[in-house]
PDB file of C-alpha atoms in Angstrom:
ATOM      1  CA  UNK A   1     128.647 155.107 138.650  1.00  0.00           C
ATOM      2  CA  UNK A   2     128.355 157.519 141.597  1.00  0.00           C
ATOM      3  CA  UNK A   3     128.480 156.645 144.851  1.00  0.00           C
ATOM      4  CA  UNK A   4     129.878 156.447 148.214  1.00  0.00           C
ATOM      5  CA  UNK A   5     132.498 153.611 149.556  1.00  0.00           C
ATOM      6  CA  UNK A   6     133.662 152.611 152.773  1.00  0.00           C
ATOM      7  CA  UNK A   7     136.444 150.148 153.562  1.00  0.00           C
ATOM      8  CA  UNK A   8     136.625 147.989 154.851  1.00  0.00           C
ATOM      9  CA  UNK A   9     133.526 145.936 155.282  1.00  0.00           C
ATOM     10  CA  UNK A  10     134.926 144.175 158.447  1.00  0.00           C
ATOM     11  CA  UNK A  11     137.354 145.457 160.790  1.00  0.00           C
ATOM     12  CA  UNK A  12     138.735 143.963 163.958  1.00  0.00           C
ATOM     13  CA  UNK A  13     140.513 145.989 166.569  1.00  0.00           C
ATOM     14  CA  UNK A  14     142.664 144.810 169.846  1.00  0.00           C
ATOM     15  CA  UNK A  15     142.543 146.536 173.040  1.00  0.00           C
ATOM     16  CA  UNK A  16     144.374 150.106 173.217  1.00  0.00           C
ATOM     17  CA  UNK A  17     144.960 150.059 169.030  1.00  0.00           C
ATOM     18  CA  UNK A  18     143.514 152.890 166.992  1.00  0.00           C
ATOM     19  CA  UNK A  19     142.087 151.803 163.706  1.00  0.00           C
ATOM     20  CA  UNK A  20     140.935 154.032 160.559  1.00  0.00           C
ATOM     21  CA  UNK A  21     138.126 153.381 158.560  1.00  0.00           C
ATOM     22  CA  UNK A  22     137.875 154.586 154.827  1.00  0.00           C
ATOM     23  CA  UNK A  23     134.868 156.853 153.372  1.00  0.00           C
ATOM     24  CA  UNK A  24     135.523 158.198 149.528  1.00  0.00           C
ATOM     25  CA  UNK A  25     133.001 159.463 147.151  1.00  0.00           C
ATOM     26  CA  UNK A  26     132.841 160.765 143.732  1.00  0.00           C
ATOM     27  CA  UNK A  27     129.689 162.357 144.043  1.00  0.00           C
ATOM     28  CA  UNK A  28     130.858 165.908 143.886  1.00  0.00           C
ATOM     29  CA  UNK A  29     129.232 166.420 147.317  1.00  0.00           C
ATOM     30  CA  UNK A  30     130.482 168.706 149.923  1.00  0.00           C
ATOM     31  CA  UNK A  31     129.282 168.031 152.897  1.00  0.00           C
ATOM     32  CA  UNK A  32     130.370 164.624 154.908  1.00  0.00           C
ATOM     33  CA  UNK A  33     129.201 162.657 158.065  1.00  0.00           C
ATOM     34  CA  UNK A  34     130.287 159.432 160.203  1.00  0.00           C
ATOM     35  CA  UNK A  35     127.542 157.810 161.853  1.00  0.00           C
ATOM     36  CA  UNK A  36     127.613 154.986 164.532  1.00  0.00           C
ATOM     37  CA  UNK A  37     124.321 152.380 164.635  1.00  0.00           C
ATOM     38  CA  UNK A  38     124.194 149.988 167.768  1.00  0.00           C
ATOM     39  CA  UNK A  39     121.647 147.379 167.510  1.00  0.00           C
ATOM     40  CA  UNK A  40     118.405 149.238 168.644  1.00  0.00           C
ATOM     41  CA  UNK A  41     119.040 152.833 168.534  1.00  0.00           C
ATOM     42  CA  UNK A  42     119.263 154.773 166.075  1.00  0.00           C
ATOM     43  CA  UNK A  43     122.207 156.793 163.990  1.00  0.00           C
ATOM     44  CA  UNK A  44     123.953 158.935 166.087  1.00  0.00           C
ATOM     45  CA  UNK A  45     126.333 161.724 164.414  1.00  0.00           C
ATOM     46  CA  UNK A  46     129.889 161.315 165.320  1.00  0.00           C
ATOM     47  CA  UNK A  47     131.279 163.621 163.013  1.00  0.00           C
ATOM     48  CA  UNK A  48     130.494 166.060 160.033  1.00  0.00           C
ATOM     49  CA  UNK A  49     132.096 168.353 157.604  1.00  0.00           C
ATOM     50  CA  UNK A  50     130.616 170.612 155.824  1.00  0.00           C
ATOM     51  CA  UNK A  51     133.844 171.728 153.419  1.00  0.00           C
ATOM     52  CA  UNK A  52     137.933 170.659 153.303  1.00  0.00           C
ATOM     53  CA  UNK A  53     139.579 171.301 156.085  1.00  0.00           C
ATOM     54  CA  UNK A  54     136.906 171.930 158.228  1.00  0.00           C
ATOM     55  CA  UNK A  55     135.040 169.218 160.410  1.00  0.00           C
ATOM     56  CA  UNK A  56     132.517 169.637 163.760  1.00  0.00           C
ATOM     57  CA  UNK A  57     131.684 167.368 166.580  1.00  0.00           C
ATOM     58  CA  UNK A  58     128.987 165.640 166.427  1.00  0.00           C
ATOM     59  CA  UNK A  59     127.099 164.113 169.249  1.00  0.00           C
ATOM     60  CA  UNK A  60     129.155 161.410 170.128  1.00  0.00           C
ATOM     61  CA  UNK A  61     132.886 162.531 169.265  1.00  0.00           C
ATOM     62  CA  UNK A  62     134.392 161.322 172.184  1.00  0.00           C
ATOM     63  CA  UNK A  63     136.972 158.854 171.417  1.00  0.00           C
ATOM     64  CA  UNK A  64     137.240 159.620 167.629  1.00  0.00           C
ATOM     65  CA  UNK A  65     139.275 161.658 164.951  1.00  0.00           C
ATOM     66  CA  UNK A  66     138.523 162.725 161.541  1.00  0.00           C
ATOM     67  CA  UNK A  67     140.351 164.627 158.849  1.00  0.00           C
ATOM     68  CA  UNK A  68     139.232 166.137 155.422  1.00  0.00           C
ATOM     69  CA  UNK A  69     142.037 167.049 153.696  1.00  0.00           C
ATOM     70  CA  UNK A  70     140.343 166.201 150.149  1.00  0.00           C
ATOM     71  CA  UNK A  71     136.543 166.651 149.355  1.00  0.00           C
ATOM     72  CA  UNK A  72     136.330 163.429 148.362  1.00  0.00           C
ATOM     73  CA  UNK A  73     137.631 161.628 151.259  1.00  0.00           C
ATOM     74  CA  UNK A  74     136.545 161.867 154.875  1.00  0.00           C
ATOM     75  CA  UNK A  75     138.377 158.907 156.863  1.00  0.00           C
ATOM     76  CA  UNK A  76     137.298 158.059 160.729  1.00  0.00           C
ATOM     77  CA  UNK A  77     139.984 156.916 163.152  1.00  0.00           C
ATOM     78  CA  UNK A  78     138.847 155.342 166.442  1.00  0.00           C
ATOM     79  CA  UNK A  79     141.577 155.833 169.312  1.00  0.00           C
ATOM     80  CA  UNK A  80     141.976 153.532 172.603  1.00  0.00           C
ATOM     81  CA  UNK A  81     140.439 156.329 174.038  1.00  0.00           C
ATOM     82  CA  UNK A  82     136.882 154.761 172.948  1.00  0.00           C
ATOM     83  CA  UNK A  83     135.866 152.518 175.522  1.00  0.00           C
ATOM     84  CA  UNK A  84     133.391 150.965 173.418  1.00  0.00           C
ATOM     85  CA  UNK A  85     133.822 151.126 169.645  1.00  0.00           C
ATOM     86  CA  UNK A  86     132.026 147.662 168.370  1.00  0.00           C
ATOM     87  CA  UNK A  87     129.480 148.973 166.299  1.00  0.00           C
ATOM     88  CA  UNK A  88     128.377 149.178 162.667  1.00  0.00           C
ATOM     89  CA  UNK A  89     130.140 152.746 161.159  1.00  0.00           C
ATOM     90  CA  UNK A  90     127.959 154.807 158.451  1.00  0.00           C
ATOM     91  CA  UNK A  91     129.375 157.140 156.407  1.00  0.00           C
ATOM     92  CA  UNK A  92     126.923 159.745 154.210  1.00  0.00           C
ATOM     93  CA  UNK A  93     127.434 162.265 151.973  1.00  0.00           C
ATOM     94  CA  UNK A  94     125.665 165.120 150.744  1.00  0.00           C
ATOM     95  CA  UNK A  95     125.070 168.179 148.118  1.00  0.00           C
ATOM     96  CA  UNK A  96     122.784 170.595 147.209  1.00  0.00           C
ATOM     97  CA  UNK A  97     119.618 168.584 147.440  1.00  0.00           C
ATOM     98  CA  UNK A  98     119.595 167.971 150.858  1.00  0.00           C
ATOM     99  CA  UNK A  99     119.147 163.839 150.347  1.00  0.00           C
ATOM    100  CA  UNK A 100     121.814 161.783 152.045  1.00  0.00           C
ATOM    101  CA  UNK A 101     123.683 159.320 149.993  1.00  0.00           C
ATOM    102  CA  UNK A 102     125.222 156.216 152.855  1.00  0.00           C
ATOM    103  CA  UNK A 103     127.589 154.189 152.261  1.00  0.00           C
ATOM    104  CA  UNK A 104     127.181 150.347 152.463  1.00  0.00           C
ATOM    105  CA  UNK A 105     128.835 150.363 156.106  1.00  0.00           C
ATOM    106  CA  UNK A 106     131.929 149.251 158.057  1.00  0.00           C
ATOM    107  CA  UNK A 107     131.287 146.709 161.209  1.00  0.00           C
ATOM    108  CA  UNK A 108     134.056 147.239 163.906  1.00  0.00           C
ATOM    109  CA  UNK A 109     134.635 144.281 166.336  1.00  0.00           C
ATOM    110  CA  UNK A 110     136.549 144.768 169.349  1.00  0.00           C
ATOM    111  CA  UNK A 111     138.624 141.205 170.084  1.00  0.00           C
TER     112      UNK A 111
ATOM    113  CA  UNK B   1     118.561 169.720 170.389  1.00  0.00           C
ATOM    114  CA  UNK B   2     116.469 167.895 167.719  1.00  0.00           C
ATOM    115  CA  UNK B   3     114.551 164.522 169.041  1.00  0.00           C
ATOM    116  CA  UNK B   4     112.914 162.737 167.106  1.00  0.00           C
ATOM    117  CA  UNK B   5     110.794 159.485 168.233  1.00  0.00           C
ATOM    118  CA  UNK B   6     109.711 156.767 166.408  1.00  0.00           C
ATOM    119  CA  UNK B   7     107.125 154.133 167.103  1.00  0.00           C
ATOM    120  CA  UNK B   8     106.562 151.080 166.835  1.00  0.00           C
ATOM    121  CA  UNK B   9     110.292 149.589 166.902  1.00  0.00           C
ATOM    122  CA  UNK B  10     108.758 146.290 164.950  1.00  0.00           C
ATOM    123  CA  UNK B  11     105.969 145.624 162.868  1.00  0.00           C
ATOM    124  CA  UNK B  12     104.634 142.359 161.445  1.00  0.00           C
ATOM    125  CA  UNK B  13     102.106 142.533 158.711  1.00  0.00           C
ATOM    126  CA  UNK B  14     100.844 140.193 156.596  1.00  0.00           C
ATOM    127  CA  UNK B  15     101.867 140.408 152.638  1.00  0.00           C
ATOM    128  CA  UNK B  16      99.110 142.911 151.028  1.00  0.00           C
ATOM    129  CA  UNK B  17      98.414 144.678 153.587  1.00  0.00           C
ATOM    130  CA  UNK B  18      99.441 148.598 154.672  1.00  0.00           C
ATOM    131  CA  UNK B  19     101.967 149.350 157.238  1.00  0.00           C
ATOM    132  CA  UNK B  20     102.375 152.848 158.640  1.00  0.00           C
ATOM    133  CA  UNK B  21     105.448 154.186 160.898  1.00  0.00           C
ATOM    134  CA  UNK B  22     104.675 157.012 162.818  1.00  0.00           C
ATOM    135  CA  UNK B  23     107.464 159.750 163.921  1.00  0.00           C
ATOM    136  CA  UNK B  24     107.420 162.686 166.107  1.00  0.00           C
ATOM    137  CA  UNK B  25     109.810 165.656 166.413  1.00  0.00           C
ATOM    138  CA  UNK B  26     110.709 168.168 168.977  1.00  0.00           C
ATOM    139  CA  UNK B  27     112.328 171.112 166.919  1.00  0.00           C
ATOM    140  CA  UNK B  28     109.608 173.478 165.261  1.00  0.00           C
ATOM    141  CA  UNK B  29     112.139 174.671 163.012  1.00  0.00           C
ATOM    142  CA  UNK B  30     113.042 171.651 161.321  1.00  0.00           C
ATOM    143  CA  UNK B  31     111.639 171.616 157.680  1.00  0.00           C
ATOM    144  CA  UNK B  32     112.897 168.379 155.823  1.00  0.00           C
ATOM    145  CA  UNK B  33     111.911 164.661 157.094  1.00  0.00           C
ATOM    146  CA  UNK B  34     113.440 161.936 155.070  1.00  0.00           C
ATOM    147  CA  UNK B  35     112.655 158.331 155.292  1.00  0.00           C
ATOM    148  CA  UNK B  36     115.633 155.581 154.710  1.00  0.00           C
ATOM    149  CA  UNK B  37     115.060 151.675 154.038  1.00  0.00           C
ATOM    150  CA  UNK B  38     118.067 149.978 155.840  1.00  0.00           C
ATOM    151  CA  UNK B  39     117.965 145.887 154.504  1.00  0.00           C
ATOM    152  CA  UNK B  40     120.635 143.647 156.872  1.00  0.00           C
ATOM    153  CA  UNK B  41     124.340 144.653 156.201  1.00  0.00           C
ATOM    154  CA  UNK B  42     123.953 147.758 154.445  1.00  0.00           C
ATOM    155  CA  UNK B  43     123.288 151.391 154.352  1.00  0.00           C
ATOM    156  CA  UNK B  44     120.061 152.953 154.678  1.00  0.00           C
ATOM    157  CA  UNK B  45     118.491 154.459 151.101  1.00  0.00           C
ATOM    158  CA  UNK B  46     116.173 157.398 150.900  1.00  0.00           C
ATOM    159  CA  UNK B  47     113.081 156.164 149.832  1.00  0.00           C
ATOM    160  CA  UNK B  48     110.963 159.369 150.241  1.00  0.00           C
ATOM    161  CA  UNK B  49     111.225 162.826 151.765  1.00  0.00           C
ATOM    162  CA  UNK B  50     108.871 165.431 152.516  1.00  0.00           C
ATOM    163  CA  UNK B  51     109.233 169.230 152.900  1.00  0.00           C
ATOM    164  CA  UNK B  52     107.435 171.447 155.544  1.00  0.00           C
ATOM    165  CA  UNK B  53     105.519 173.234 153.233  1.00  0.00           C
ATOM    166  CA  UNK B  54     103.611 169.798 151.617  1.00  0.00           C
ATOM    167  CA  UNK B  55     100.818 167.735 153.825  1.00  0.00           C
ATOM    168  CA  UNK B  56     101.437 164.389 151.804  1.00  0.00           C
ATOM    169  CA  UNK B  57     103.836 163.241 148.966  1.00  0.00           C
ATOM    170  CA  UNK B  58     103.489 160.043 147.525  1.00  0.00           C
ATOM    171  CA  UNK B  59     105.215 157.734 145.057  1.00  0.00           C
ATOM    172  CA  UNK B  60     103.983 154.636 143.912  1.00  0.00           C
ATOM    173  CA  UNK B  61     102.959 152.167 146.985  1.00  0.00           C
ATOM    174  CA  UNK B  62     104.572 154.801 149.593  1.00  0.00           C
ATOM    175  CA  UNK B  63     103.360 157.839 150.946  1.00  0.00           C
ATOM    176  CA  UNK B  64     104.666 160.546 153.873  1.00  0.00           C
ATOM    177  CA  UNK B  65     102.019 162.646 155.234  1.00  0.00           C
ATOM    178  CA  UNK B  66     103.255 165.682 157.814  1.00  0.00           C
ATOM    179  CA  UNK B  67     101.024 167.297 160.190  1.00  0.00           C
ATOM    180  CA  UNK B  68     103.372 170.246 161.632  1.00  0.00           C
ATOM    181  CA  UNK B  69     101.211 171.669 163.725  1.00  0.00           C
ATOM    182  CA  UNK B  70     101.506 168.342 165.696  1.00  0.00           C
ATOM    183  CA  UNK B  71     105.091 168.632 165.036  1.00  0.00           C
ATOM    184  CA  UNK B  72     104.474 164.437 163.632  1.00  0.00           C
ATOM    185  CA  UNK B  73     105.016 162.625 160.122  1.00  0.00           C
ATOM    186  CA  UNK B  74     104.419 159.234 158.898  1.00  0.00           C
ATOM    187  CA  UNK B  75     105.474 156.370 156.368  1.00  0.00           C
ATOM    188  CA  UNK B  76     102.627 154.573 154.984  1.00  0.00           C
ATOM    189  CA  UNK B  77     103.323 151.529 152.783  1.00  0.00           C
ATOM    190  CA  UNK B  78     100.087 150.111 151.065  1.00  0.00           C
ATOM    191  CA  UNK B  79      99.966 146.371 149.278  1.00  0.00           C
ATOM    192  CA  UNK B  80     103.004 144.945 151.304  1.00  0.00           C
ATOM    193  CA  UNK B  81     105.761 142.545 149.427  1.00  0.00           C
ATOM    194  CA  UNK B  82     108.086 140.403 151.475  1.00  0.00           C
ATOM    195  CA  UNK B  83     110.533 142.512 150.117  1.00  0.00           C
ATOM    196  CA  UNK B  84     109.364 145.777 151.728  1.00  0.00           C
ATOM    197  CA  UNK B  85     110.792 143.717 155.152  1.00  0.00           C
ATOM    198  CA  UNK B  86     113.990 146.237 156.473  1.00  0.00           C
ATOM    199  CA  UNK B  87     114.347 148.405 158.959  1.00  0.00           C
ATOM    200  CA  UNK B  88     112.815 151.869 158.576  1.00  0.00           C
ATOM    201  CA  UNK B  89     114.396 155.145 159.831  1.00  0.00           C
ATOM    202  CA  UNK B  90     112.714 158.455 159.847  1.00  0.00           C
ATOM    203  CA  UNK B  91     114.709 161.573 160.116  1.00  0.00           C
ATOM    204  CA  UNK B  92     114.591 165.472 160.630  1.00  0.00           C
ATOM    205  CA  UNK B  93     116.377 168.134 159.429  1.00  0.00           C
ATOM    206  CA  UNK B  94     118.240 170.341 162.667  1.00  0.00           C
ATOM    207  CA  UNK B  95     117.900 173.744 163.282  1.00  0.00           C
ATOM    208  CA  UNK B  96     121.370 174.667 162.151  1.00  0.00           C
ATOM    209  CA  UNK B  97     121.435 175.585 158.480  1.00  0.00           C
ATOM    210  CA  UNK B  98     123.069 172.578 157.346  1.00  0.00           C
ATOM    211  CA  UNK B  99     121.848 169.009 156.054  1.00  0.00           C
ATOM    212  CA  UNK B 100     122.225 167.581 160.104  1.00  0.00           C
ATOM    213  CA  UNK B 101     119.630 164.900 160.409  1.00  0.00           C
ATOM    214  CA  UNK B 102     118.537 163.502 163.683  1.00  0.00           C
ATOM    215  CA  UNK B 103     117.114 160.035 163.592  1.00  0.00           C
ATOM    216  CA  UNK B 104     114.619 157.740 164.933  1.00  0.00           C
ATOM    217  CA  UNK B 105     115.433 154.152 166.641  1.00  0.00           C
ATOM    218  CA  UNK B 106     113.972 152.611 163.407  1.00  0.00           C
ATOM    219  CA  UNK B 107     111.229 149.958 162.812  1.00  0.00           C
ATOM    220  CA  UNK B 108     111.733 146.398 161.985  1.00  0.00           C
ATOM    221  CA  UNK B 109     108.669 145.569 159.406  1.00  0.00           C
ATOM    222  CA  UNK B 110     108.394 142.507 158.590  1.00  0.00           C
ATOM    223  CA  UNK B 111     106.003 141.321 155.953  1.00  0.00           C
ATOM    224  CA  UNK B 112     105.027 137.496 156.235  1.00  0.00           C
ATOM    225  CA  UNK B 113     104.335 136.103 153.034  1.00  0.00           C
TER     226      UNK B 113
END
């Protein structure tokens, strides 16, 4: 089956370590996003890419990194530099139909 | 850029009857508004979408109505099931031409059986 899958589920970070989270998809879709959701707000766009090798700030980039060296991966790295990265971490694709597809969602806890 | 507002942040209804979500939008030029169903622990999932050239669109016990001129669009949800209780997130398409959604802050329904 298609889809989108992030990894991992849970993810626990320690002061001052950066920590990657996984987004691949077999969808055949170009375009790629990382989202952050804090309880009571909304998404807010962190990152997106609309091809390989080619990404754009989102709203909120501050603090994070993001490659696309494959169309079918998009990976998220949050640095030290973000002050306050416990949140839950969406990644979406999309193609042609304008729909996004999410992925089930990766909850970062700082300890 | 886009901002899009959504109201109310929770709604309690009880099972069978409607629930509507209303959203408004800032950007004249956006012309897509999805609507995602986001249960606890996972990823939202379109449910419906509407284009700015169609008032209403409706599929099953869910409809989206659009009023652009009031630059405002809602989710309407008619015969409530316990199961219709998630969060709700409306979206809109940004100016750029790209698929770059701005969201709403969501709405907790929660249908009490």
């Amino acid at each position: 089956d298609g889809g989108i899958t992030q990894s991992p589920k849970y993810l626990f970070r320690k002061e001052g370590q950066n920590v990657t989270l996984s987004c691949e998809q077999n969808l055949n879709h170009d375009a790629m996003y990382w989202y952050r959701q804090d309880p009571g707000q909304g998404l807010r766009l962190i990152y997106y890419s609309q091809i390989v090798n080619d990404f754009q700030k989102g709203d909120i980039a501050e603090g994070y990194s993001v490659s696309r060296e494959k169309k079918e991966s998009f990976p998220l790295t949050v640095t030290s530099a973000q002050k306050n990265p416990t949140a839950f971490y969406l990644c979406a694709s999309s193609g042609a139909n304008y729909g996004y597809t999410f992925g089930s969602g990766t909850r970062l806890t700082v300890v | 850029g886009e901002n899009v507002e959504q109201h109310p942040s929770t709604l309690s209804v009880q099972e069978g009857d409607s629930a509507v979500i209303k959203c408004t939008y800032s950007d004249s030029a956006s012309n897509y508004f999805p609507w995602y169903k986001q249960e606890l622990g996972k990823g939202p999932q379109l449910i419906i979408d509407i284009r700015s050239n169609v008032g209403e669109k409706k599929d099953q016990r869910i409809a989206v109505t659009l009023n652009k001129t009031a630059k405002h669009f809602s989710l309407h949800i008619t015969e409530t099931q316990p199961e219709d209780s998630a969060v709700y997130f409306c979206a809109a398409s940004g100016k750029d031409n790209f698929n770059k959604f701005y969201f709403g802050s969501g709405t907790k329904l929660n249908v009490k059986p």
